[in-house]
Structures are given as C-alpha cells and as structure tokens.
Coordinates of C-alpha atoms in Angstrom, one line a residue:
Chain A
M64 CA 27.2 -7.2 8.6
S65 CA 28.9 -4.9 11.2
E66 CA 26.1 -2.3 11.0
L67 CA 23.6 -5.0 11.8
T68 CA 25.5 -6.3 14.8
D69 CA 26.0 -2.7 15.9
L70 CA 22.2 -2.3 15.8
Y71 CA 21.3 -5.6 17.4
Q72 CA 23.9 -5.6 20.2
E73 CA 23.6 -8.2 22.9
V74 CA 22.4 -5.5 25.4
I75 CA 19.5 -4.6 23.0
L76 CA 18.6 -8.3 22.4
D77 CA 18.6 -8.9 26.1
H78 CA 16.4 -5.9 26.9
N79 CA 14.0 -7.0 24.1
R80 CA 13.8 -10.5 25.5
R81 CA 13.6 -9.4 29.2
P82 CA 12.4 -5.8 29.2
R83 CA 13.0 -4.1 32.6
N84 CA 10.2 -2.2 34.3
F85 CA 7.8 -3.8 31.9
R86 CA 4.7 -3.3 34.0
I87 CA 1.7 -1.1 34.7
I88 CA 2.0 1.4 37.6
D89 CA -1.6 1.4 38.8
D90 CA -1.3 4.7 40.7
A91 CA 1.1 6.4 38.3
S92 CA 0.9 10.2 38.5
R93 CA 1.6 10.4 34.8
K94 CA 0.7 8.0 31.9
Q95 CA 1.2 8.5 28.2
E96 CA 0.6 6.4 25.2
G97 CA 3.0 6.4 22.2
Y98 CA 2.1 5.0 18.8
N99 CA 4.0 4.5 15.6
P100 CA 1.3 3.8 12.9
L101 CA 3.9 2.9 10.4
C102 CA 4.9 -0.3 12.1
G103 CA 2.1 -0.7 14.7
D104 CA 4.4 -0.2 17.7
R105 CA 2.3 0.9 20.6
L106 CA 3.4 1.4 24.2
T107 CA 2.4 3.2 27.3
V108 CA 4.9 4.9 29.6
Y109 CA 4.0 5.3 33.4
A110 CA 5.7 7.7 35.7
T111 CA 5.3 8.3 39.5
L112 CA 6.4 11.8 40.5
D113 CA 7.4 12.9 44.0
G114 CA 7.5 16.7 43.5
D115 CA 9.6 17.0 40.4
R116 CA 11.5 13.7 41.0
I117 CA 10.7 10.6 39.0
T118 CA 10.5 7.9 41.7
D119 CA 9.2 5.2 39.5
V120 CA 8.9 4.7 35.7
A121 CA 7.7 1.7 33.8
F122 CA 6.2 0.8 30.4
Q123 CA 3.9 -1.7 28.7
G124 CA 3.0 -2.4 25.2
S125 CA 4.2 -4.1 22.0
G126 CA 6.8 -3.2 19.6
C127 CA 10.0 -4.1 17.8
A128 CA 13.2 -5.0 19.5
I129 CA 14.5 -1.5 19.1
S130 CA 11.5 0.3 20.6
K131 CA 11.2 -2.2 23.4
A132 CA 14.9 -2.1 24.3
S133 CA 15.0 1.6 24.1
A134 CA 12.0 1.9 26.4
S135 CA 13.5 -0.6 28.8
L136 CA 16.9 1.2 28.9
M137 CA 15.1 4.5 29.3
T138 CA 13.2 3.4 32.4
E139 CA 16.5 2.3 34.0
A140 CA 18.2 5.6 33.2
L141 CA 15.4 7.8 34.4
K142 CA 14.5 6.3 37.8
G143 CA 15.5 8.9 40.4
K144 CA 16.1 11.7 38.0
T145 CA 14.3 15.0 38.2
V146 CA 11.9 16.0 35.5
D147 CA 14.4 18.6 34.2
E148 CA 17.2 16.0 34.1
A149 CA 14.8 13.7 32.2
R150 CA 14.1 16.4 29.6
A151 CA 17.8 17.1 29.3
L152 CA 18.5 13.4 28.8
F153 CA 15.7 13.2 26.2
D154 CA 17.5 16.0 24.2
R155 CA 20.9 14.3 24.4
F156 CA 19.4 10.9 23.5
H157 CA 17.5 12.5 20.6
D158 CA 20.7 14.2 19.4
M159 CA 22.6 10.9 19.6
V160 CA 20.2 8.9 17.5
T161 CA 19.7 11.6 14.9
S162 CA 23.3 12.8 14.6
S163 CA 25.4 12.4 11.5
T164 CA 27.2 9.0 11.2
D165 CA 30.3 11.0 10.2
Q166 CA 30.8 12.0 13.8
P167 CA 31.4 9.7 16.7
A168 CA 28.2 9.2 18.7
A169 CA 27.9 11.1 22.0
D170 CA 28.7 8.9 25.0
L171 CA 25.4 8.3 27.0
G172 CA 26.7 5.4 29.0
K173 CA 24.5 2.3 28.7
L174 CA 22.1 4.2 26.3
S175 CA 25.0 4.4 23.8
V176 CA 24.1 0.9 22.6
L177 CA 21.3 2.6 20.7
A178 CA 23.6 4.8 18.7
G179 CA 23.6 2.1 16.0
V180 CA 20.2 3.2 14.8
R181 CA 21.9 6.2 13.2
E182 CA 22.8 3.8 10.4
F183 CA 19.2 2.8 9.9
P184 CA 17.1 6.0 9.3
T185 CA 13.9 4.0 9.2
R186 CA 14.4 2.8 12.7
I187 CA 15.2 6.1 14.5
K188 CA 11.5 6.5 15.2
C189 CA 11.4 3.1 16.9
A190 CA 14.3 4.1 19.2
S191 CA 12.7 7.4 20.1
L192 CA 9.0 6.3 20.6
A193 CA 9.2 5.7 24.4
W194 CA 11.2 8.9 24.8
H195 CA 8.6 11.0 23.1
A196 CA 6.0 9.4 25.3
L197 CA 8.0 10.1 28.4
K198 CA 8.6 13.7 27.4
A199 CA 4.9 14.2 26.9
A200 CA 4.1 12.4 30.2
V201 CA 6.1 14.8 32.2
A202 CA 5.0 17.9 30.2
D203 CA 2.8 20.4 31.9
P204 CA 0.0 20.7 30.8
L205 CA -0.5 17.2 29.4
P206 CA -0.8 16.9 25.6
G207 CA -2.8 14.2 23.8
P208 CA -1.4 10.8 22.8
V209 CA 1.9 11.1 21.0
S210 CA 2.8 9.6 17.7
T211 CA 6.2 9.3 16.0
E212 CA 4.5 9.8 12.6
Chain B
M163 CA -14.6 15.0 -27.8
L164 CA -12.1 12.3 -28.5
T165 CA -9.6 13.6 -30.9
T166 CA -7.3 10.6 -30.8
K167 CA -6.2 8.3 -33.6
P168 CA -4.3 5.9 -31.3
E169 CA -3.4 2.8 -33.3
P170 CA -4.0 2.0 -36.9
G171 CA -7.2 0.1 -37.2
S172 CA -8.5 0.9 -33.8
A173 CA -11.3 3.3 -33.0
S174 CA -11.6 5.4 -29.9
D175 CA -14.5 3.3 -28.9
V176 CA -13.6 -0.3 -28.3
D177 CA -16.0 -2.4 -30.1
N178 CA -14.6 -5.9 -29.8
A179 CA -14.8 -8.0 -26.7
E180 CA -11.2 -9.2 -26.7
P181 CA -9.8 -8.8 -23.2
T182 CA -6.2 -8.9 -24.5
P183 CA -4.5 -5.6 -25.5
P184 CA -4.0 -4.7 -29.1
A185 CA -0.9 -5.8 -31.0
T186 CA 2.0 -3.3 -30.9
P187 CA 5.0 -3.3 -33.3
D188 CA 7.3 -4.9 -30.8
M189 CA 5.1 -7.9 -30.1
D190 CA 4.6 -9.2 -33.5
S191 CA 5.8 -12.7 -32.6
P192 CA 2.9 -14.7 -31.2
A193 CA 2.8 -15.2 -27.5
T194 CA 3.8 -18.6 -26.5
T195 CA 2.3 -20.7 -23.7
T196 CA 5.7 -20.9 -21.9
F197 CA 6.8 -18.1 -19.8
D198 CA 10.4 -16.9 -20.1
V199 CA 11.1 -15.2 -16.8
D200 CA 14.7 -14.4 -17.6
A201 CA 13.6 -12.5 -20.7
I202 CA 11.1 -10.6 -18.5
R203 CA 13.7 -9.8 -15.9
A204 CA 16.1 -8.5 -18.5
Q205 CA 13.6 -5.8 -19.3
F206 CA 13.7 -4.4 -15.7
P207 CA 17.0 -2.5 -15.3
I208 CA 16.5 -2.0 -11.5
L209 CA 16.6 -5.8 -10.9
G210 CA 20.4 -5.6 -11.6
E211 CA 20.9 -3.2 -8.6
T212 CA 22.9 -4.2 -5.6
V213 CA 21.7 -3.0 -2.1
H214 CA 24.1 -3.1 0.9
G215 CA 26.5 -5.0 -1.4
K216 CA 24.0 -7.8 -2.1
P217 CA 22.0 -8.4 -5.3
L218 CA 18.5 -6.9 -5.0
V219 CA 15.7 -9.4 -4.3
Y220 CA 12.6 -7.3 -4.8
L221 CA 9.6 -8.8 -3.0
D222 CA 7.6 -5.6 -2.5
S223 CA 5.6 -5.3 -5.7
A224 CA 2.3 -5.0 -3.9
N225 CA 3.7 -1.8 -2.5
T226 CA 4.9 -0.6 -5.9
S227 CA 6.1 -2.6 -8.9
Q228 CA 9.3 -2.0 -10.8
K229 CA 9.2 -0.6 -14.3
P230 CA 10.3 -2.1 -17.6
L231 CA 12.6 -0.2 -19.9
S232 CA 9.7 0.3 -22.3
V233 CA 7.9 2.4 -19.7
I234 CA 11.0 4.3 -18.7
D235 CA 11.7 5.0 -22.4
A236 CA 8.2 6.0 -23.3
M237 CA 8.2 8.7 -20.6
D238 CA 11.7 9.8 -21.6
D239 CA 10.7 9.9 -25.2
Y240 CA 7.5 11.8 -24.4
Y241 CA 9.5 14.6 -22.7
R242 CA 12.1 14.7 -25.4
H243 CA 9.8 14.7 -28.4
S244 CA 6.2 15.3 -27.6
N245 CA 5.8 17.4 -24.5
G246 CA 2.9 19.9 -24.8
N247 CA -0.4 20.4 -23.1
I248 CA -3.3 18.2 -24.2
H249 CA -6.6 19.4 -25.7
R250 CA -5.5 23.0 -25.6
A251 CA -3.3 24.1 -28.4
T252 CA -3.0 24.0 -32.2
H253 CA 0.7 23.2 -32.4
L254 CA 2.2 19.9 -33.2
L255 CA 3.5 19.0 -29.8
S256 CA 0.1 19.5 -28.3
E257 CA -1.3 17.2 -31.0
R258 CA 1.4 14.6 -30.2
A259 CA 0.7 14.8 -26.5
T260 CA -3.1 14.6 -27.0
K261 CA -2.7 11.6 -29.3
A262 CA -0.5 9.8 -26.8
Y263 CA -2.8 10.6 -23.9
E264 CA -6.0 9.6 -25.6
G265 CA -4.3 6.7 -27.2
T266 CA -3.7 5.3 -23.7
R267 CA -7.4 5.8 -22.9
T268 CA -8.2 3.4 -25.7
K269 CA -5.5 1.0 -24.7
V270 CA -6.7 0.9 -21.2
A271 CA -10.3 0.3 -22.3
R272 CA -9.2 -2.7 -24.3
F273 CA -7.0 -3.9 -21.5
I274 CA -9.9 -4.2 -19.1
N275 CA -12.5 -4.9 -21.8
A276 CA -14.5 -1.7 -21.2
P277 CA -17.2 -1.2 -23.9
T278 CA -16.0 2.4 -24.6
A279 CA -13.0 4.5 -24.0
K280 CA -15.4 7.2 -22.6
S281 CA -15.7 5.0 -19.6
I282 CA -12.1 5.5 -18.7
V283 CA -11.2 8.4 -16.4
F284 CA -7.6 9.1 -15.6
T285 CA -6.9 9.7 -11.9
T286 CA -3.8 10.0 -9.8
G287 CA -4.3 6.5 -8.5
T288 CA -6.7 4.0 -6.8
T289 CA -7.1 6.3 -3.8
D290 CA -8.1 9.2 -6.1
G291 CA -10.6 7.0 -8.0
I292 CA -12.3 5.8 -4.8
N293 CA -12.6 9.4 -3.5
L294 CA -14.0 10.5 -6.8
V295 CA -16.7 7.9 -6.7
A296 CA -17.4 8.5 -3.0
Q297 CA -17.6 12.3 -3.4
S298 CA -19.4 12.4 -6.8
Y299 CA -21.7 9.3 -6.9
G300 CA -21.9 8.9 -3.2
R301 CA -22.8 12.5 -2.5
M302 CA -25.5 12.3 -5.2
V303 CA -27.3 9.2 -4.0
L304 CA -26.6 8.7 -0.3
K305 CA -29.3 9.8 2.2
P306 CA -29.6 9.3 5.9
G307 CA -30.5 5.6 6.5
D308 CA -28.7 4.4 3.4
E309 CA -25.8 2.0 3.8
V310 CA -22.4 1.5 2.2
L311 CA -21.1 -2.0 2.6
L312 CA -17.4 -2.9 2.8
S313 CA -15.4 -5.8 4.1
W314 CA -12.8 -6.2 6.8
L315 CA -10.2 -6.9 4.2
E316 CA -10.2 -3.4 2.8
H317 CA -7.1 -1.1 2.4
H318 CA -7.5 2.2 4.2
S319 CA -8.1 3.9 0.9
N320 CA -11.3 1.8 0.5
I321 CA -12.5 2.7 4.0
V322 CA -11.7 6.3 4.8
P323 CA -13.4 7.9 1.7
W324 CA -16.6 6.0 2.6
Q325 CA -16.4 7.1 6.2
I326 CA -16.1 10.7 5.1
I327 CA -19.0 10.5 2.7
C328 CA -21.2 8.7 5.2
E329 CA -20.4 11.4 7.8
Q330 CA -21.4 14.0 5.2
T331 CA -24.6 12.4 4.1
G332 CA -25.8 10.6 7.2
A333 CA -25.4 7.2 5.6
T334 CA -24.1 4.2 7.6
L335 CA -21.0 2.1 7.0
R336 CA -21.4 -1.6 7.2
V337 CA -18.5 -4.1 7.3
A338 CA -18.7 -7.7 6.2
P339 CA -16.6 -9.9 8.6
I340 CA -13.7 -12.2 7.6
N341 CA -12.8 -15.6 8.9
D342 CA -9.4 -16.6 10.3
R343 CA -8.1 -17.6 6.9
G344 CA -8.7 -14.1 5.7
E345 CA -11.8 -14.8 3.5
I346 CA -14.9 -12.7 3.6
E347 CA -17.7 -14.6 5.4
M348 CA -20.1 -14.7 2.5
A349 CA -23.2 -15.7 4.6
A350 CA -22.6 -12.6 6.7
F351 CA -22.1 -10.5 3.6
H352 CA -25.4 -11.6 2.2
A353 CA -27.1 -11.0 5.5
L354 CA -25.7 -7.4 5.6
L355 CA -26.9 -6.6 2.1
S356 CA -30.3 -5.0 2.2
D357 CA -32.6 -2.6 0.4
R358 CA -30.8 0.1 2.3
T359 CA -27.5 -0.8 0.7
R360 CA -26.7 1.7 -2.0
I361 CA -23.0 1.1 -2.6
V362 CA -20.8 -2.0 -2.1
A363 CA -17.0 -1.3 -2.2
I364 CA -14.8 -4.3 -2.1
G365 CA -11.2 -5.1 -3.0
H366 CA -10.8 -7.5 -5.9
V367 CA -7.6 -8.8 -4.2
S368 CA -6.5 -8.0 -0.6
N369 CA -3.3 -6.1 -0.5
A370 CA -2.4 -7.4 3.0
L371 CA -3.2 -11.1 2.6
G372 CA -3.6 -11.7 -1.1
T373 CA -7.1 -13.1 -0.8
I374 CA -9.0 -13.1 -4.1
N375 CA -12.5 -12.2 -3.2
P376 CA -15.6 -13.8 -4.8
V377 CA -16.4 -10.6 -6.7
R378 CA -18.9 -12.2 -9.2
E379 CA -21.0 -13.4 -6.3
I380 CA -20.7 -10.1 -4.5
I381 CA -21.7 -8.1 -7.7
D382 CA -24.6 -10.3 -8.5
A383 CA -26.0 -10.2 -5.0
A384 CA -25.5 -6.4 -4.8
H385 CA -27.3 -5.8 -8.1
R386 CA -30.2 -7.9 -7.0
R387 CA -30.6 -5.5 -4.1
G388 CA -30.3 -2.5 -6.4
A389 CA -26.8 -1.5 -5.0
I390 CA -23.9 -0.5 -7.3
V391 CA -20.5 -2.1 -6.8
L392 CA -17.0 -0.5 -6.9
L393 CA -14.1 -2.9 -7.1
D394 CA -10.7 -1.8 -5.8
G395 CA -8.5 -3.6 -8.4
A396 CA -5.1 -2.2 -7.4
Q397 CA -3.8 -5.7 -6.5
A398 CA -5.7 -7.6 -9.1
V399 CA -4.7 -5.9 -12.4
P400 CA -1.0 -6.8 -12.1
H401 CA -1.8 -10.5 -11.6
M402 CA -4.9 -11.5 -13.7
V403 CA -6.8 -10.6 -16.8
V404 CA -9.6 -8.2 -15.7
D405 CA -12.7 -8.0 -17.8
V406 CA -15.1 -5.4 -16.5
E407 CA -17.9 -6.5 -18.8
A408 CA -17.7 -10.1 -17.6
L409 CA -17.5 -8.9 -14.0
D410 CA -20.5 -6.6 -14.5
C411 CA -19.1 -4.2 -12.0
D412 CA -20.2 -0.5 -12.0
F413 CA -16.8 1.0 -11.0
Y414 CA -13.4 -0.5 -11.2
V415 CA -10.3 1.5 -9.9
F416 CA -6.6 0.7 -10.1
S417 CA -3.2 2.3 -10.1
S418 CA -0.6 2.5 -12.8
H419 CA 2.4 2.1 -10.4
K420 CA 1.4 -1.4 -9.3
M421 CA 1.2 -2.6 -12.8
F422 CA 4.7 -1.7 -14.0
G423 CA 3.7 1.9 -14.9
P424 CA 4.7 5.2 -13.2
T425 CA 3.4 6.6 -9.9
G426 CA 0.8 9.4 -9.8
T427 CA -1.5 7.9 -12.4
G428 CA -4.5 5.6 -12.2
V429 CA -7.7 4.6 -13.8
L430 CA -11.4 4.8 -12.9
Y431 CA -13.6 2.7 -15.1
G432 CA -17.3 3.6 -14.7
R433 CA -20.4 2.6 -16.5
H434 CA -20.9 5.3 -19.0
A435 CA -24.4 6.1 -18.0
L436 CA -23.4 6.3 -14.3
L437 CA -20.5 8.6 -15.1
E438 CA -22.9 10.7 -17.2
S439 CA -25.3 11.0 -14.3
M440 CA -22.6 12.1 -11.8
P441 CA -21.7 15.6 -10.9
P442 CA -18.1 16.8 -11.3
Y443 CA -15.6 15.9 -8.5
R444 CA -13.2 18.8 -9.0
G445 CA -13.6 22.0 -11.0
G446 CA -11.1 23.6 -13.3
G447 CA -9.7 23.8 -16.8
D448 CA -10.5 21.1 -19.4
M449 CA -13.5 19.8 -17.5
I450 CA -15.8 22.5 -18.9
A451 CA -17.6 23.2 -22.2
S452 CA -18.2 26.9 -21.4
V453 CA -17.7 29.2 -18.5
T454 CA -19.5 32.4 -17.6
F455 CA -19.9 33.8 -14.1
E456 CA -23.6 33.0 -14.3
K457 CA -23.3 29.4 -15.5
T458 CA -20.8 26.8 -16.4
A459 CA -21.5 23.9 -18.7
Y460 CA -19.4 20.8 -18.1
N461 CA -17.5 18.9 -20.7
A462 CA -18.5 15.4 -21.7
V463 CA -17.5 12.2 -19.9
P464 CA -14.7 11.4 -19.1
Y465 CA -13.3 15.0 -19.4
K466 CA -15.8 16.2 -16.9
F467 CA -13.7 14.4 -14.2
E468 CA -10.3 15.4 -15.4
A469 CA -9.9 19.0 -14.3
G470 CA -6.6 20.7 -14.8
T471 CA -3.5 19.5 -16.6
P472 CA -3.2 15.8 -15.9
N473 CA -0.1 13.7 -15.4
I474 CA 0.4 13.4 -19.2
A475 CA 3.8 11.7 -19.0
G476 CA 2.4 9.4 -16.4
V477 CA -0.5 8.4 -18.7
V478 CA 2.0 7.9 -21.5
G479 CA 4.0 5.6 -19.2
L480 CA 0.8 3.8 -18.3
G481 CA 0.1 3.2 -22.0
A482 CA 3.5 1.6 -22.3
A483 CA 2.8 -0.6 -19.3
V484 CA -0.5 -1.8 -20.9
D485 CA 1.5 -2.6 -24.0
F486 CA 4.0 -4.5 -21.9
F487 CA 1.2 -6.8 -20.8
G488 CA 0.7 -7.6 -24.5
T489 CA 4.2 -8.9 -24.8
F490 CA 3.8 -12.1 -22.8
D491 CA 1.1 -14.8 -22.3
R492 CA -0.9 -13.6 -19.4
V493 CA -2.2 -17.1 -18.5
A494 CA 1.3 -18.5 -18.5
A495 CA 2.5 -15.6 -16.4
Q496 CA -0.2 -16.2 -13.9
R497 CA 0.8 -19.8 -13.7
H498 CA 4.4 -18.8 -13.2
E499 CA 3.4 -16.4 -10.3
D500 CA 1.2 -19.1 -8.8
D501 CA 4.1 -21.5 -8.9
V502 CA 6.4 -19.0 -7.1
L503 CA 3.7 -18.3 -4.5
A504 CA 3.1 -22.0 -3.8
Y505 CA 6.9 -22.6 -3.6
A506 CA 7.3 -19.6 -1.2
T507 CA 4.4 -20.9 0.9
A508 CA 6.0 -24.4 1.2
R509 CA 9.5 -23.1 1.9
L510 CA 8.3 -20.7 4.5
R511 CA 6.6 -23.5 6.4
E512 CA 10.1 -25.0 6.8
V513 CA 11.4 -22.0 8.7
P514 CA 10.8 -22.8 12.4
G515 CA 8.6 -20.3 14.2
T516 CA 6.9 -18.8 11.1
R517 CA 3.2 -18.6 10.7
I518 CA 1.5 -17.6 7.5
V519 CA -1.2 -14.9 7.9
G520 CA -4.0 -15.2 5.4
E521 CA -4.5 -18.7 4.1
A522 CA -7.5 -18.2 1.8
A523 CA -8.2 -21.0 -0.7
D524 CA -7.9 -18.4 -3.5
K525 CA -4.9 -16.2 -3.3
T526 CA -2.5 -14.3 -5.6
G527 CA 0.8 -12.5 -5.3
V528 CA 1.1 -12.0 -1.5
L529 CA 2.6 -14.0 1.3
S530 CA 2.1 -12.4 4.7
F531 CA 3.6 -14.0 7.7
V532 CA 4.9 -13.5 11.3
I533 CA 7.9 -15.0 13.1
E534 CA 7.4 -16.0 16.7
G535 CA 9.4 -13.8 19.1
V536 CA 10.7 -11.4 16.4
H537 CA 8.9 -8.2 15.5
P538 CA 8.2 -7.7 11.7
H539 CA 10.0 -4.4 11.7
D540 CA 13.2 -6.1 13.0
V541 CA 12.8 -8.8 10.3
G542 CA 12.5 -6.1 7.6
T543 CA 15.7 -4.4 8.7
I544 CA 17.7 -7.6 8.6
L545 CA 16.2 -8.8 5.3
D546 CA 17.1 -5.4 3.8
R547 CA 20.7 -5.8 4.8
E548 CA 20.6 -9.2 3.0
G549 CA 19.3 -7.4 -0.2
V550 CA 15.7 -8.7 0.3
A551 CA 13.1 -5.9 0.0
V552 CA 9.8 -6.7 1.7
R553 CA 7.2 -4.6 3.5
T554 CA 6.6 -4.9 7.2
G555 CA 3.9 -3.3 9.2
Q556 CA 0.1 -3.0 8.9
H557 CA 0.0 -2.5 5.1
C558 CA -2.5 0.3 5.3
A559 CA -5.0 -2.3 6.6
Q560 CA -5.2 -1.9 10.3
P561 CA -8.6 -3.5 10.7
I562 CA -7.3 -6.8 9.4
M563 CA -4.5 -6.7 11.8
D564 CA -6.9 -6.0 14.7
R565 CA -9.2 -8.7 13.5
L566 CA -6.4 -11.3 13.4
C567 CA -5.0 -10.0 16.7
I568 CA -1.5 -9.2 15.4
A569 CA 0.4 -6.0 15.5
A570 CA 1.9 -6.3 12.0
T571 CA 3.2 -8.8 9.5
I572 CA 6.1 -9.3 7.1
R573 CA 4.7 -9.2 3.6
A574 CA 6.6 -10.7 0.6
S575 CA 4.7 -9.8 -2.6
L576 CA 5.3 -11.0 -6.1
A577 CA 5.2 -9.9 -9.6
I578 CA 5.9 -11.7 -12.9
Y579 CA 9.7 -11.0 -12.6
N580 CA 10.1 -13.0 -9.4
T581 CA 11.6 -16.4 -9.3
R582 CA 12.0 -19.4 -7.0
A583 CA 15.6 -18.1 -6.6
D584 CA 14.2 -14.9 -5.0
I585 CA 12.3 -17.1 -2.6
D586 CA 15.5 -19.1 -1.8
A587 CA 17.2 -15.8 -1.0
L588 CA 14.3 -14.8 1.3
I589 CA 14.5 -18.1 3.2
T590 CA 18.2 -17.8 3.6
A591 CA 17.8 -14.3 4.9
L592 CA 15.1 -15.5 7.3
H593 CA 17.5 -18.0 8.8
R594 CA 19.9 -15.0 9.3
V595 CA 17.1 -13.3 11.3
R596 CA 16.8 -16.4 13.5
E597 CA 20.6 -16.4 14.0
V598 CA 20.4 -12.8 15.3
F599 CA 17.3 -13.2 17.4
V600 CA 16.7 -16.8 18.5

C-alpha cells in the first residue's frame, strides 16, 4: 500500500478537505477554466497581476483530491511570483509529475508531495489540470479554455 | 450473394423463430436451469490474473467484457488456418474465411431472432452502427422541421451522430426527460412524439445507470406516429435475450466486445426493406456490383454497407461469442446476474456515505454510486490498488450527470462471471477508501 499512501499523503488530504485560496477573485485580471472530460474535473483559476507580478491567485471548481490539492498548493506557491517565475515553476512541476519513477523526483519543496502521482499514470492529468489552466491564464494572448484531454 | 454454408442443417436465411442460438458441437448436453458460475469463470483466463498483487475483481464489463477461451481460440485458429480475404478469391483459404464470416452472420441473425441474415450488417461497433443509420437513413428522410427524438439517458454515441445529421439536414433534436430515479418520463416522451418525429433513437439499457427502458411501449408509440425506431442494444445484449421480431424495432445496434467477443466488431440489424431503401454509407470494394467511371451499381444488402475488407477475425470471434451464449441457460444466467446486482445494491447501502445513482424499478448489470466527500476518481484509484476494476467518471453520458447534478459516479458493472464474492471484495475495498479519506 506504500504507493497509495505516497499518493494520498496527509498534506494532500488536508488541501483536499480545506483547499487554500478556494474563492473567486471578482476583479481578477486573468481567469481561465480547466476541464478534464475523462473524469469531469472542472476548475477555474483566477489571477491578479500587477505588471508581471502575480499578486493574488485563487481557484474554484470541483474535482478529485489530487486536482484540488494540486490547485490549492499551486496557489500558495505562486502568490508573489512573476509570470516568468510561474512559467518556470510550471515546467519544473510538469517534469516532476511526468518523470520516470526510476529517478528520484525533483525537490520542489512543498509541491513535492505530488510526486507520488508518477506511480499512477491515469492521475497525472488530475495533478496538472490547474497548472495548465494557470499557464493559459498568464499567456499572452489568451487562448480558449484548456483541457487536459 | 450469400455463399455460406454455415452449420449443417441451417440455411443462410433464418426461418425458425427460436430466439436461442443453434446447437454447436460443444454444447450437446442440454442446458440446465441451474447456473454454474464457477464453470463459467473457468472459461475466462483473464479472471485468474493478479493486479497490484491482488486477485483481479473485474467489475467493468459495461465498459468492455472479458473473453472466454473459445473466442480467443477461434480468432487464433482463424489466423493459423483460415486467413484469407472474403468474397474475393478462388483459393481455399478465402473460401474458409468467407464461410466463417458469413456463418457468423447467420448465427447473429438467429441470436437476435432476425427474420433473415440479410438484415445483419457487420460494423465496427455500436457507434459505427448508429452513425451508419444516421448518415444513410437519416440523410435520406430528414427534412427541415422533422424531428429526431432521444432520451436524457443516452450514451454520447447515441447523441452526437444525431446532432450531426440534424445540423446537416435542418431537422431538430428532441430529448425526453428522465426522473430522479433515472427512468424516462413516459408521459413527456409521449407528449414529445408528434407527426414531425421521423426517428426515435433510444438505449435498450442505460450504460451509466443500468435502467431498462420500456422499449416496447416506445416502439409501439413511435410506429403509431409513423416514426422508425433505433435501439442501442450495447448494454442489453450481454444481459438478456433480445428478439428483434418481438420488439418490432426497425434498427438494433450492438457491439461484440461487450458480449464476450473481440473489440472492433459490431452488428447493425435493420429491417430488410429499410436497408434496401437506404443509400450506401461508405464507398469501396465489396459494396459494389459493378464500377465504371460513369456509373456504379451497388451490391445487395447487407454487402452494400460493408465497404472494404472488414474485421474478419473479429467477426469470427463474434461468432464464437454467440456460440458461447448457447452453452448456458440464459434465463438462469439472468437470474444469477440479478441476484448479484440485488446483493451489491443491499451491501452498498451498508457503506456509510454512499448513495446509489439510478434506482429505476427495472435495472440490469450496472450499479452507479457516489461516496460523500470522496471524488469517484480517487475511489477508482484506491479500488484498483485493491484489485477491483471499476469505471469512474461520466461514462460517456454527460447529460445524465448534468441532469442529476453530479460530476461523476463510480460504476460497478456486472457480467455472468461475477459473483457475490466479487461484491464482497468491492465492499471491503470501499471501506479502505473510507480509511484513507474519512
């Protein structure tokens, strides 16, 4: 059962039960919906930009524990970062969850709790849904809604 | 041109009204009224697999069923001894392949009590069959102002092909509502039927909820209005004896892979006169009588609808799957499945926080449910690690989920090889879910 407890670590269960920054930002400068039609996960990421700095980031929606915890942890990690820093973190996060399980996972601090999804290929899209939405939200020009399918 | 001589004593046209399949050499002993599930399980090699170190408990047969050895062997045997192209060559292998392929057509006709094997068109599956009817029959008859009537219970494959043809022809899609138990609201269905209704397309059994729809009532009502009826039988054929003559439906479509046969193969039954009246769906080899650049004459039904080299090995496997249904008592099997479903329903109610989605009075094969506070996708992952295979998500039926205001469900679905012990394993695994999450 160790892979399962790696996946559902206490931090993830906690962020699933009490997601941080789980709210709508009414006057958000950027807003992007993410949808995974396979499982019905649907969330919206909001970001407030001051120049190229993300001063506030939040999300709303419904999804599995992995997608919700990942979104919650993402909002904590990105507040105060520049758009470029956010994009770089997206790349590092994406690499971490898609990397081979033969290698030790990259250390991304608190986000490392999501490295367990590497053992569960069907769940990688859950972990990356909010991140894809965020990446699209800060893209210029804005694309349409993103989907992890 | 049916060139087949499928079984001794049987003609290419099925002339008797027996809904049961013909006797085959390995089913000489008379079917008994008891159902020996262990003997059935022994025929499915994959049921001996372990997954994540646990014995496989397969509860995803509505997604795709497992295959008995007889089907696996039939396809293996075909490739080893009979592989050739059908209807096309003078050599022995082509003759064997043609005989096996056309023999299956006759078996399928008997299996669903079609009056003639010429009414059986091989497709790639249920989806292909519905698209064929939509694009061929639908394109022929639908005019602006006409209506196609579906229900909220439909699988996406019985929605999207009709949306496409409605867009192409200017016809309108109508949808009969369902109640909270997951049953079609028949009063509303009757109210939606009108002289404008040309096609009614309804699932015989709902893939997401297991509801058995009142298809006789639907067919009779549609016919009184002059509409034709297509039944999506993908989830019905594995669980019940289907008799297209008794149903009086105009089209009946189903998939091989949900009835213990291989993937990539399916059946469209159509009334012979309707099929005769319809234009081809796809052009190519084998669907023609003669071709010149000025004019092509099409082959007879059903070949008109089977352009190109078909999935011959798949059809051979489907034939073995049909034979498999002849090796046990279907009524006893249905009783066994009903018992397992009733047991599963009762045991699931014991698990705190679970709610069954779809509580129709008449159900078969499917138990959809949700667990309070735990997303179905997380449940699916934990069940998988316990060896229990279910499907989680929207089951290609997003409108049902929207109607019932849920994002997704966990769906345990049954076949004849499932037992009460499988359900016990499911319940134990669900308690494990609660340990992790609650």
